[in-house]
Short mmCIF file of C-alpha atoms and ligand atoms in Angstrom, two decimals:
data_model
loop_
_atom_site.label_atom_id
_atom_site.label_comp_id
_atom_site.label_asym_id
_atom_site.label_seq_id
_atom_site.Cartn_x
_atom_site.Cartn_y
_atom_site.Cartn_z
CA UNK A 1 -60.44 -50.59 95.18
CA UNK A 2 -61.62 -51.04 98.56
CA UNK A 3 -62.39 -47.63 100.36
CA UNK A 4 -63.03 -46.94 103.91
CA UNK A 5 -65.15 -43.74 105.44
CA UNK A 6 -64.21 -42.22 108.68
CA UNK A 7 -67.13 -40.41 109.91
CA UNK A 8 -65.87 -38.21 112.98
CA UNK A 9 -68.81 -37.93 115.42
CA UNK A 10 -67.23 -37.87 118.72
CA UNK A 11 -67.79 -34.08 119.53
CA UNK A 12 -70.69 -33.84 122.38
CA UNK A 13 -71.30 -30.33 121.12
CA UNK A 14 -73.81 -29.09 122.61
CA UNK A 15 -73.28 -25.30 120.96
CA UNK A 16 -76.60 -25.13 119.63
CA UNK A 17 -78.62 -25.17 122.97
CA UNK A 18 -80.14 -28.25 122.44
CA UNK A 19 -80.47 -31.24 125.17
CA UNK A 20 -78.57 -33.45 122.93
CA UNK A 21 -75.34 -33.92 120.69
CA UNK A 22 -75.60 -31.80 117.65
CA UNK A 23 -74.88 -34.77 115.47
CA UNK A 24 -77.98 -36.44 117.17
CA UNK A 25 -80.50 -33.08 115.53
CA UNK A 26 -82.80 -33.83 113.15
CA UNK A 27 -82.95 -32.08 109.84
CA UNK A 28 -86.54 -33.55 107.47
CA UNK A 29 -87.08 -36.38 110.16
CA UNK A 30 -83.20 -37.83 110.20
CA UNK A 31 -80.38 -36.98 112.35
CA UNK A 32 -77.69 -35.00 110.68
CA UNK A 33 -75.32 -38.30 111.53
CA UNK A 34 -77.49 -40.53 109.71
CA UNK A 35 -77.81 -38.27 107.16
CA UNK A 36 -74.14 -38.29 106.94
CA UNK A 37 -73.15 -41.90 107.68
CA UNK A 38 -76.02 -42.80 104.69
CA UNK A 39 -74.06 -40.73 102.29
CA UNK A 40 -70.92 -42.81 102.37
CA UNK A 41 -72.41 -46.12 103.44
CA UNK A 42 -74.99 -46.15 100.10
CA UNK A 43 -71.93 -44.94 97.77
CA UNK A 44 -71.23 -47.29 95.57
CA UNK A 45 -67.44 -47.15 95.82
CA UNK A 46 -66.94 -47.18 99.69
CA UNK A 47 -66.50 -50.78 100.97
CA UNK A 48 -66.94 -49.86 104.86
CA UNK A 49 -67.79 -47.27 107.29
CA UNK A 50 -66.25 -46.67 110.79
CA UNK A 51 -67.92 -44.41 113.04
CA UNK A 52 -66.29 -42.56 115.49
CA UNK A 53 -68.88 -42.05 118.40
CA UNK A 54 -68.69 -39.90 121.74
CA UNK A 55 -68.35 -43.01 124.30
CA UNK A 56 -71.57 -42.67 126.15
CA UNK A 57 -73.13 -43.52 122.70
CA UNK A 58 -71.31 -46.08 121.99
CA UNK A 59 -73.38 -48.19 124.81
CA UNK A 60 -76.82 -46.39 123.67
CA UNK A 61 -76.27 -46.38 119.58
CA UNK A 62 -79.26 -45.50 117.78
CA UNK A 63 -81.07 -48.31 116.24
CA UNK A 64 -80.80 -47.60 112.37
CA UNK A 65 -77.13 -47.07 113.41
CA UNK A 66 -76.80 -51.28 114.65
CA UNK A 67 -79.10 -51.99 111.61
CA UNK A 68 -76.92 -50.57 108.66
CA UNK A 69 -74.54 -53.12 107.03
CA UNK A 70 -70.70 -52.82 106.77
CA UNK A 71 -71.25 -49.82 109.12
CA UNK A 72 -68.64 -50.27 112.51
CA UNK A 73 -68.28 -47.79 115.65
CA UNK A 74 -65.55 -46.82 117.47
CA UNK A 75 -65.28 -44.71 121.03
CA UNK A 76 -64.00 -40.87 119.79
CA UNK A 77 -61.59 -39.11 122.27
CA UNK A 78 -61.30 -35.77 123.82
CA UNK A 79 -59.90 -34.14 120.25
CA UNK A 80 -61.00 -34.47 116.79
CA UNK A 81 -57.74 -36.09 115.86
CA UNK A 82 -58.14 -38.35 118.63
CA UNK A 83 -61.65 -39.50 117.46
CA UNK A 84 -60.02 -39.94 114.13
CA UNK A 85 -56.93 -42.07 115.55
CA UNK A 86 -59.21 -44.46 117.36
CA UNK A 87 -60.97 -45.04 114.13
CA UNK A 88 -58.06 -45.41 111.81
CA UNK A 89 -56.91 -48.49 114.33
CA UNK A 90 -59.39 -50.75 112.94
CA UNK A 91 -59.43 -49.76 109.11
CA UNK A 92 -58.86 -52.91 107.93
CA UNK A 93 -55.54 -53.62 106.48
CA UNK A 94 -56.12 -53.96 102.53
CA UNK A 95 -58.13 -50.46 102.32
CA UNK A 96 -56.16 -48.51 99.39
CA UNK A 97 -58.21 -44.94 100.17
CA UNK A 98 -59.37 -44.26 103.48
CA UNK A 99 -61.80 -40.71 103.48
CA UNK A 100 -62.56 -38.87 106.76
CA UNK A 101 -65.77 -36.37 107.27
CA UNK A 102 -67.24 -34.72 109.39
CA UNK A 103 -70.34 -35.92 110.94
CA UNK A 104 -71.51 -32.04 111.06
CA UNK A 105 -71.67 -31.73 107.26
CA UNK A 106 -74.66 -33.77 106.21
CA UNK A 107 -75.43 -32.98 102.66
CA UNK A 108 -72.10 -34.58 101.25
CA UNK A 109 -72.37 -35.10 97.89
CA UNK A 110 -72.57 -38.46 95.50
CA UNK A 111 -70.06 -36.41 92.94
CA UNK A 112 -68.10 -34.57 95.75
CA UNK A 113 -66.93 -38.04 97.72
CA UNK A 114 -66.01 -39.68 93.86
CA UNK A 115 -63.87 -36.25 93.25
CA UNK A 116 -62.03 -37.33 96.86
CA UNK A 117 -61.43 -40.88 96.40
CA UNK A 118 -60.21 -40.07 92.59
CA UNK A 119 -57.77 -37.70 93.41
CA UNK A 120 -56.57 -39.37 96.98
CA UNK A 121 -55.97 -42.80 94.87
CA UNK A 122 -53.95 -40.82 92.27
CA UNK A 123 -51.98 -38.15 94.59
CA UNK A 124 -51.66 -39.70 97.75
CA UNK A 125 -53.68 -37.17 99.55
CA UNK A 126 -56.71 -34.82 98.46
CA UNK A 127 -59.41 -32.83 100.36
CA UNK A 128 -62.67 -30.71 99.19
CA UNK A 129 -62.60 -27.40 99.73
CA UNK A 130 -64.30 -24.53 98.26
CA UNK A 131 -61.97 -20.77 96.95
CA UNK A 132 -62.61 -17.48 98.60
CA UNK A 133 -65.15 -15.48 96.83
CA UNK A 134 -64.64 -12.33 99.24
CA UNK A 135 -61.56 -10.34 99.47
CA UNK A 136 -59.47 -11.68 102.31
CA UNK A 137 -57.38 -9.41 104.94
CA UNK A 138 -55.10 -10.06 107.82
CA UNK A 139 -55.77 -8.35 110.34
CA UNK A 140 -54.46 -7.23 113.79
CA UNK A 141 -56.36 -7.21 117.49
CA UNK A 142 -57.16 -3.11 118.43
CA UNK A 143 -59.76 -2.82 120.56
CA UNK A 144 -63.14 -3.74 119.23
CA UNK A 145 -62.57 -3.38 115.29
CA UNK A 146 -59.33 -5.37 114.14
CA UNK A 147 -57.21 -3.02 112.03
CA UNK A 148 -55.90 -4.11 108.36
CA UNK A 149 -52.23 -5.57 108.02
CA UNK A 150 -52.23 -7.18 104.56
CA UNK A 151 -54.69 -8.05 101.71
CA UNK A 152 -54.56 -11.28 101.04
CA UNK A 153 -54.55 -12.44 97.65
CA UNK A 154 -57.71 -14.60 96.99
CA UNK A 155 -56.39 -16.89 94.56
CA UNK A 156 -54.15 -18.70 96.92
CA UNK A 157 -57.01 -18.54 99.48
CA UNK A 158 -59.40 -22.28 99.88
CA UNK A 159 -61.39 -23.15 102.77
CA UNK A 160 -61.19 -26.92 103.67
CA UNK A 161 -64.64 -28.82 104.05
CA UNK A 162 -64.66 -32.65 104.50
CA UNK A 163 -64.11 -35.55 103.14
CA UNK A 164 -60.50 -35.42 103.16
CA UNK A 165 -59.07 -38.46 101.42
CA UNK A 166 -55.56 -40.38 101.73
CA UNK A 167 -54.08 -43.35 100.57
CA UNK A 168 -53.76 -45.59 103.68
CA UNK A 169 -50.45 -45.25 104.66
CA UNK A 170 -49.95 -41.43 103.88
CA UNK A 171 -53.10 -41.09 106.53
CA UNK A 172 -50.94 -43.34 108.72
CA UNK A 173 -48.73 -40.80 108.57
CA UNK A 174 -50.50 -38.07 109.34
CA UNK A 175 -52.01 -40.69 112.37
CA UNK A 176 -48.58 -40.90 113.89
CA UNK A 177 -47.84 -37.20 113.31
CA UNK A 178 -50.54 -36.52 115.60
CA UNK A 179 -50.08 -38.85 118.33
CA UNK A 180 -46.61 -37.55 118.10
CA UNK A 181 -47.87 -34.33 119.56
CA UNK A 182 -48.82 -32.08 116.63
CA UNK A 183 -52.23 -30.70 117.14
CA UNK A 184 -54.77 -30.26 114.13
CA UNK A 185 -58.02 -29.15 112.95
CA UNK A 186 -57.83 -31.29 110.10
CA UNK A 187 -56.12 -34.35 108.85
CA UNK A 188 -55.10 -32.80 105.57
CA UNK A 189 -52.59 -30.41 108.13
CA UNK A 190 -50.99 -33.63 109.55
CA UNK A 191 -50.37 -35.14 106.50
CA UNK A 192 -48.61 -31.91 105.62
CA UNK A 193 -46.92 -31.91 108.95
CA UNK A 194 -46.01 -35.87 107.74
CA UNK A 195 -43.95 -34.22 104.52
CA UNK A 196 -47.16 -34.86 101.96
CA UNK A 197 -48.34 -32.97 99.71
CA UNK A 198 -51.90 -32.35 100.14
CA UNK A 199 -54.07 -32.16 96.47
CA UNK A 200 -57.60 -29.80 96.62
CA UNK A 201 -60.42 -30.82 94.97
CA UNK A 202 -63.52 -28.89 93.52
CA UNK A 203 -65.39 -28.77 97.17
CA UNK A 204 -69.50 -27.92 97.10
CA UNK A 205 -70.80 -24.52 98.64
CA UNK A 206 -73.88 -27.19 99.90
CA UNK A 207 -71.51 -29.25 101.70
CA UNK A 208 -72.04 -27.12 104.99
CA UNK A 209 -71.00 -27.20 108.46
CA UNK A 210 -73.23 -27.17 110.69
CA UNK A 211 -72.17 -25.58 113.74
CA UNK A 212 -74.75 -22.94 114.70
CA UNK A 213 -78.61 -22.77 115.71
CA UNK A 214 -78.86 -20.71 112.77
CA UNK A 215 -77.01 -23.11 110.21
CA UNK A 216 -79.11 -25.99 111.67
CA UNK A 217 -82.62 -23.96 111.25
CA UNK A 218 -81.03 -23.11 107.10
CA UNK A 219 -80.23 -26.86 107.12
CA UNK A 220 -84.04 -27.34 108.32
CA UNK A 221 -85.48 -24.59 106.21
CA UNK A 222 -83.11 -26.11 103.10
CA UNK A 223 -84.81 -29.76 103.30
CA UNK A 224 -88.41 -28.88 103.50
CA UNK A 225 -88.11 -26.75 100.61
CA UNK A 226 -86.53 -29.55 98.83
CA UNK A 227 -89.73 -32.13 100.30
CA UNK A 228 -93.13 -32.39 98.85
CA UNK A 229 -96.09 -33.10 100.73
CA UNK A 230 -98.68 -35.89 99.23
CA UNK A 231 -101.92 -36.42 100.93
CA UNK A 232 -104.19 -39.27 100.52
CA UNK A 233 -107.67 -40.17 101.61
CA UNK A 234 -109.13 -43.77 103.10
CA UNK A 235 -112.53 -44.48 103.69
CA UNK A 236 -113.68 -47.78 105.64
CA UNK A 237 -117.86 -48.90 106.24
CA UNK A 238 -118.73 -52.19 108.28
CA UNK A 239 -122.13 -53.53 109.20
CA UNK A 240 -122.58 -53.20 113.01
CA UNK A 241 -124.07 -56.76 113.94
CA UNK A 242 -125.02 -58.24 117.56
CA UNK A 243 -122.19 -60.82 118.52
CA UNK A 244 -118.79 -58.84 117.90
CA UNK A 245 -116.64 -56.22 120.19
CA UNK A 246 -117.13 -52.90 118.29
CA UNK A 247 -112.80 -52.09 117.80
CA UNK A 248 -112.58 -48.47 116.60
CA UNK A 249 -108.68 -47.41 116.57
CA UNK A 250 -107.31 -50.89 118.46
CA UNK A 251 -109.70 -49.70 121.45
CA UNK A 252 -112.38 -52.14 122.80
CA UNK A 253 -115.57 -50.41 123.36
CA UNK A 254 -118.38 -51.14 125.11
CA UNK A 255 -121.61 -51.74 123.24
CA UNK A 256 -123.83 -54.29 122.30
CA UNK A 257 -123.11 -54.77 118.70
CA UNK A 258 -119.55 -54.76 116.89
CA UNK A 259 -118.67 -54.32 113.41
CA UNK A 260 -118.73 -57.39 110.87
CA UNK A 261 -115.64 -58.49 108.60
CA UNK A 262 -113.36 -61.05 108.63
CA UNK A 263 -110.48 -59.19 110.76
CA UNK A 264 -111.93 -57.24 113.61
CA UNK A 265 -113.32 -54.50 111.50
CA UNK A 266 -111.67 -51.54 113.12
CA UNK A 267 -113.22 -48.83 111.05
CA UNK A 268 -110.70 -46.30 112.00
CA UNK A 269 -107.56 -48.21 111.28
CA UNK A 270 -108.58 -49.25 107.92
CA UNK A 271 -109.23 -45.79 106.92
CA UNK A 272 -106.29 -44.35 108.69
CA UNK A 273 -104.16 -47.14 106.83
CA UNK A 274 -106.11 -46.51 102.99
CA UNK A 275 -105.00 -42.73 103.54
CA UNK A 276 -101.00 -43.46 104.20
CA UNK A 277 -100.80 -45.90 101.63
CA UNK A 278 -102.96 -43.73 99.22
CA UNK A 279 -100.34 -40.64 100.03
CA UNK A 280 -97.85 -42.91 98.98
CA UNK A 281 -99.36 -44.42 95.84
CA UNK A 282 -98.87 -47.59 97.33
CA UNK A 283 -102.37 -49.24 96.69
CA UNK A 284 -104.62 -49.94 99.86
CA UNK A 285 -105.33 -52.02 102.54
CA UNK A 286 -107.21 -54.91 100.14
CA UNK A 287 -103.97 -55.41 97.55
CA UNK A 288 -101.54 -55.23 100.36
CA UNK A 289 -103.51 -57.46 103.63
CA UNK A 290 -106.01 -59.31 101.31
CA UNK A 291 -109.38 -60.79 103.12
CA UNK A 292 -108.60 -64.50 101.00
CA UNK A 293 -105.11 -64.58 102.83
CA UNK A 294 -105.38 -66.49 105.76
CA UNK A 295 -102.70 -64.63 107.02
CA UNK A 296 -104.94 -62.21 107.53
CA UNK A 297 -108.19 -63.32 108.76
CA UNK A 298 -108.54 -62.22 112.38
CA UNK A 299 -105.76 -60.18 112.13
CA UNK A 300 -105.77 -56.87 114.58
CA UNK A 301 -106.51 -54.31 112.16
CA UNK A 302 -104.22 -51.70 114.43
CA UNK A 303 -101.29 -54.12 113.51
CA UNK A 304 -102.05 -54.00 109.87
CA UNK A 305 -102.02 -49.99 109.95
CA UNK A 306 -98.39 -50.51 111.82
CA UNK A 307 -97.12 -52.36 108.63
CA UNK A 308 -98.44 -49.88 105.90
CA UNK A 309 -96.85 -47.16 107.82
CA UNK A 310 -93.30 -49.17 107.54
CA UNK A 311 -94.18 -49.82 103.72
CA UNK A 312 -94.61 -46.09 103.47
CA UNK A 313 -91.23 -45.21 105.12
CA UNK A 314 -89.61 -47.47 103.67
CA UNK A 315 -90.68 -46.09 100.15
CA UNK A 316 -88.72 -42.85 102.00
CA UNK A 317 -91.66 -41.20 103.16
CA UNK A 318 -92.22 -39.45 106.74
CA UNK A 319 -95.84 -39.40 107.66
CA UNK A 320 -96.86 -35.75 109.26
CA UNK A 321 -100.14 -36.85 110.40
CA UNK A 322 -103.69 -38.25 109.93
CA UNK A 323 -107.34 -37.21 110.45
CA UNK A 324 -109.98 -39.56 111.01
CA UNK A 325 -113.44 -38.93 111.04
CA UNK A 326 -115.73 -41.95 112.79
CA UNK A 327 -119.41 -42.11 111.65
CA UNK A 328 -121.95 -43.63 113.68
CA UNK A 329 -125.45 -43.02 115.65
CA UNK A 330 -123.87 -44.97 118.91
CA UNK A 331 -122.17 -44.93 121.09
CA UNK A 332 -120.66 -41.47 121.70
CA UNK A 333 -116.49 -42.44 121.04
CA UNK A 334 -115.62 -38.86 123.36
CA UNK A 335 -115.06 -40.71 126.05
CA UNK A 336 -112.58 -42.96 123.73
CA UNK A 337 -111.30 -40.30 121.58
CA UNK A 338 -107.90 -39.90 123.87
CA UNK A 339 -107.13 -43.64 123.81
CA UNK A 340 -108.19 -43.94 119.83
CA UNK A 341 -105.82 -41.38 119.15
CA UNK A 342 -102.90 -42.89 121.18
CA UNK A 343 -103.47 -46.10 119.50
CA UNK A 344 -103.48 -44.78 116.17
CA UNK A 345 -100.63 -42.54 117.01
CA UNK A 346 -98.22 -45.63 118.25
CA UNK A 347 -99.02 -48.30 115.10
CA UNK A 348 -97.94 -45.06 112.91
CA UNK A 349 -95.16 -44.46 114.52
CA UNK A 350 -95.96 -40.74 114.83
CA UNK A 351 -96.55 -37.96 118.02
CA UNK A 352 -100.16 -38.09 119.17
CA UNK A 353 -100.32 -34.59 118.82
CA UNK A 354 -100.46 -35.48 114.85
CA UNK A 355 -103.55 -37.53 115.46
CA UNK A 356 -106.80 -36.03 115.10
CA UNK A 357 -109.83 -38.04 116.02
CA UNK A 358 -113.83 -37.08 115.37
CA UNK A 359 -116.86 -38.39 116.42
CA UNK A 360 -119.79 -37.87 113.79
CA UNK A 361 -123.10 -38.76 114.06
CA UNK A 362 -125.48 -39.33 111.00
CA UNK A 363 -128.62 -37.09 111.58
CA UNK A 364 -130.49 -40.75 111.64
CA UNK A 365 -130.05 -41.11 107.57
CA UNK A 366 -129.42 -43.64 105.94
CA UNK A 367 -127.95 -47.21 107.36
CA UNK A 368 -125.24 -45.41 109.56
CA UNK A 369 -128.29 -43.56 111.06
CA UNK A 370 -130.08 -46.07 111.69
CA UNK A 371 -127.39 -47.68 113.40
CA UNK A 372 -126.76 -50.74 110.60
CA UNK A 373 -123.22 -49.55 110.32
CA UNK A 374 -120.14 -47.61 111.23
CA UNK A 375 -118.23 -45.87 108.80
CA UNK A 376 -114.51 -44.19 109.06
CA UNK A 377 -113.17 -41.43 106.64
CA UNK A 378 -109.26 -40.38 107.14
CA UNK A 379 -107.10 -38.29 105.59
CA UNK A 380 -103.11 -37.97 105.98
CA UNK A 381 -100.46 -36.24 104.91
CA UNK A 382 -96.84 -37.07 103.97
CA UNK A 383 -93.56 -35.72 102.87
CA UNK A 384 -90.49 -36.83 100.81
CA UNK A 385 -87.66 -35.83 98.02
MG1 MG B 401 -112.64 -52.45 106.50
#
């Protein structure tokens, strides 16, 4: 069966306050559209997606958006069922079920989108949707409390969520209905309006809208109680020898010795990059950027610390932040601390603000007090499902 999502996205909503496109908020680290567009495109029974975008996006689309496979945009219009329209014009012609959702409800279940495409192959037309659980009543405008007209009985009362599924020419239907003039929240009411019936499905009380500040700070609040936070811990020691630029954090600093290995020895990054991969259980610097490789030898040590970070996302991690400590008797890194930090902050891939840097002398003990060597301890924290 090949099955093609509609994800509507065109809105520009800007309800919640915020300096960009509601669909463009982040909820754990990902945008509530990628959140959403993820959900159908990694389902195993959906063949395509189709993405309809607000048009200045279209020229500026994110870039895990262009990266995603089988995943196509079109320009939304002014309505909803506009957005929709545009997209249905290039579902390709041998889709059977075609689902639409709303970019705005990003925790779309697995179960919930099999429920649609089941019953939408089978009836023709089927939506999620969730009963009433409070009494309803009709009511009439009087001044600033609406008076009572009716009770409504619950039983007959659902609330429609998204994804709405149709078979392709019953959504055709409700296409043409609507660019005939008849003007719709929903695609399940045009399909009505287009003389079919309309099946509900079991919806999911998670499946949310998200339409307020206060639904997006629940939607916030909901995914980091569902995260855990791992931290891990990286250590790093080098001989300080005449000869070499001392590197600490991808920064050249002056002095008169540098620190000995076969890459350039950057203390700080190897540390930085033991932690991250340590959070992650994924092994450390040695297993993954081995001295014997000659891949390796020479390598910038600040480019090594910007691949473990993308091994550690990619595992479906988001790093929150790392604290390095730098032990030695000279020079004083103050002066560097702002540029270390920046470095280290850019090969993660993380806000500088969630770099901490230290300077540590050793009291003269030991090799790193008597200047022999530099050592690096970091620590860093990260969180996931
Ligand atoms: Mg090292």
């Amino acid at each position: 069966m090949h099955v093609t999502a509609i994800i509507a996205a065109g809105g520009s909503g800007r309800r919640l306050g915020a300096a960009v496109p509601k669909q463009l908020l982040e909820i754990g680290g990902r945008t509530i559209l990628e959140r959403s567009v993820e959900a159908f495109a990694s389902h195993p029974r959906v063949t395509d997606v189709i993405v309809a975008l607000p048009p200045d996006l279209i020229a500026a689309q994110p870039s895990w958006l262009e990266a995603m496979p089988s995943v196509s945009c079109v320009a939304g219009g002014a309505r909803r069922q506009d957005s929709v329209a545009a997209a249905f014009d290039t579902v390709p012609q041998l889709a059977d079920v075609v689902l639409v959702h709303d970019a705005a409800r990003p925790f779309v279940s697995t179960e919930l989108i099999d429920r649609c495409i089941e019953s939408a192959w089978r009836f023709g037309g089927a939506i999620a949707a969730v009963p009433a659980v409070d009494t309803v009543k009709r009511v009439k405008p009087d001044g600033p409390d609406p008076v009572i007209t009716g009770t409504v009985p619950r039983e007959s009362i659902y609330l429609a969520q998204t994804p709405q599924g149709f078979r392709r020419n019953v959504l055709a239907d409700a296409v043409a209905a609507g660019r005939a003039g008849v003007d719709a929240t929903d695609e399940a009411s045009l399909a009505e309006h287009a003389g079919h019936a309309v099946r509900v499905v079991e919806g999911d009380p998670a499946n949310v809208k998200i339409t307020t500040a206060a639904d997006w700070q629940q939607a916030q609040n909901r995914v980091a109680s569902a995260s855990i936070s791992r931290v891990g811990t990286g250590y790093d020691l080098h001989r300080l020898v005449e000869g070499r630029v001392l590197i600490i954090g991808g920064v050249a600093i002056p002095f008169e010795k540098g620190a000995l290995g076969h890459s350039d020895a950057d203390v700080a990054c190897h540390a930085a990059t033991d932690a991250i991969l340590g959070a992650a259980s994924l092994g450390d610097i040695g297993a993954h950027f081995p001295d014997s490789d000659p891949r390796w030898k020479d390598a910038s040590s600040i480019e090594l610390l910007r691949l473990a970070a993308a091994l550690v996302r990619g595992a479906g991690y988001r790093i929150v932040n790392v604290d390095v400590v730098v032990v030695l008797e000279r020079p004083k890194i103050a002066p560097h601390k702002q540029a270390i930090r920046q470095g280290l902050a850019d090969a993660i891939g993380i806000a500088v603000e969630a770099v901490s840097v230290k300077g540590k002398t050793n009291e003269g003990v030991d090799a790193v007090g008597r200047g022999e060597a530099i050592a690096a301890h970091a620590v860093a924290m990260i969180n996931g499902q």
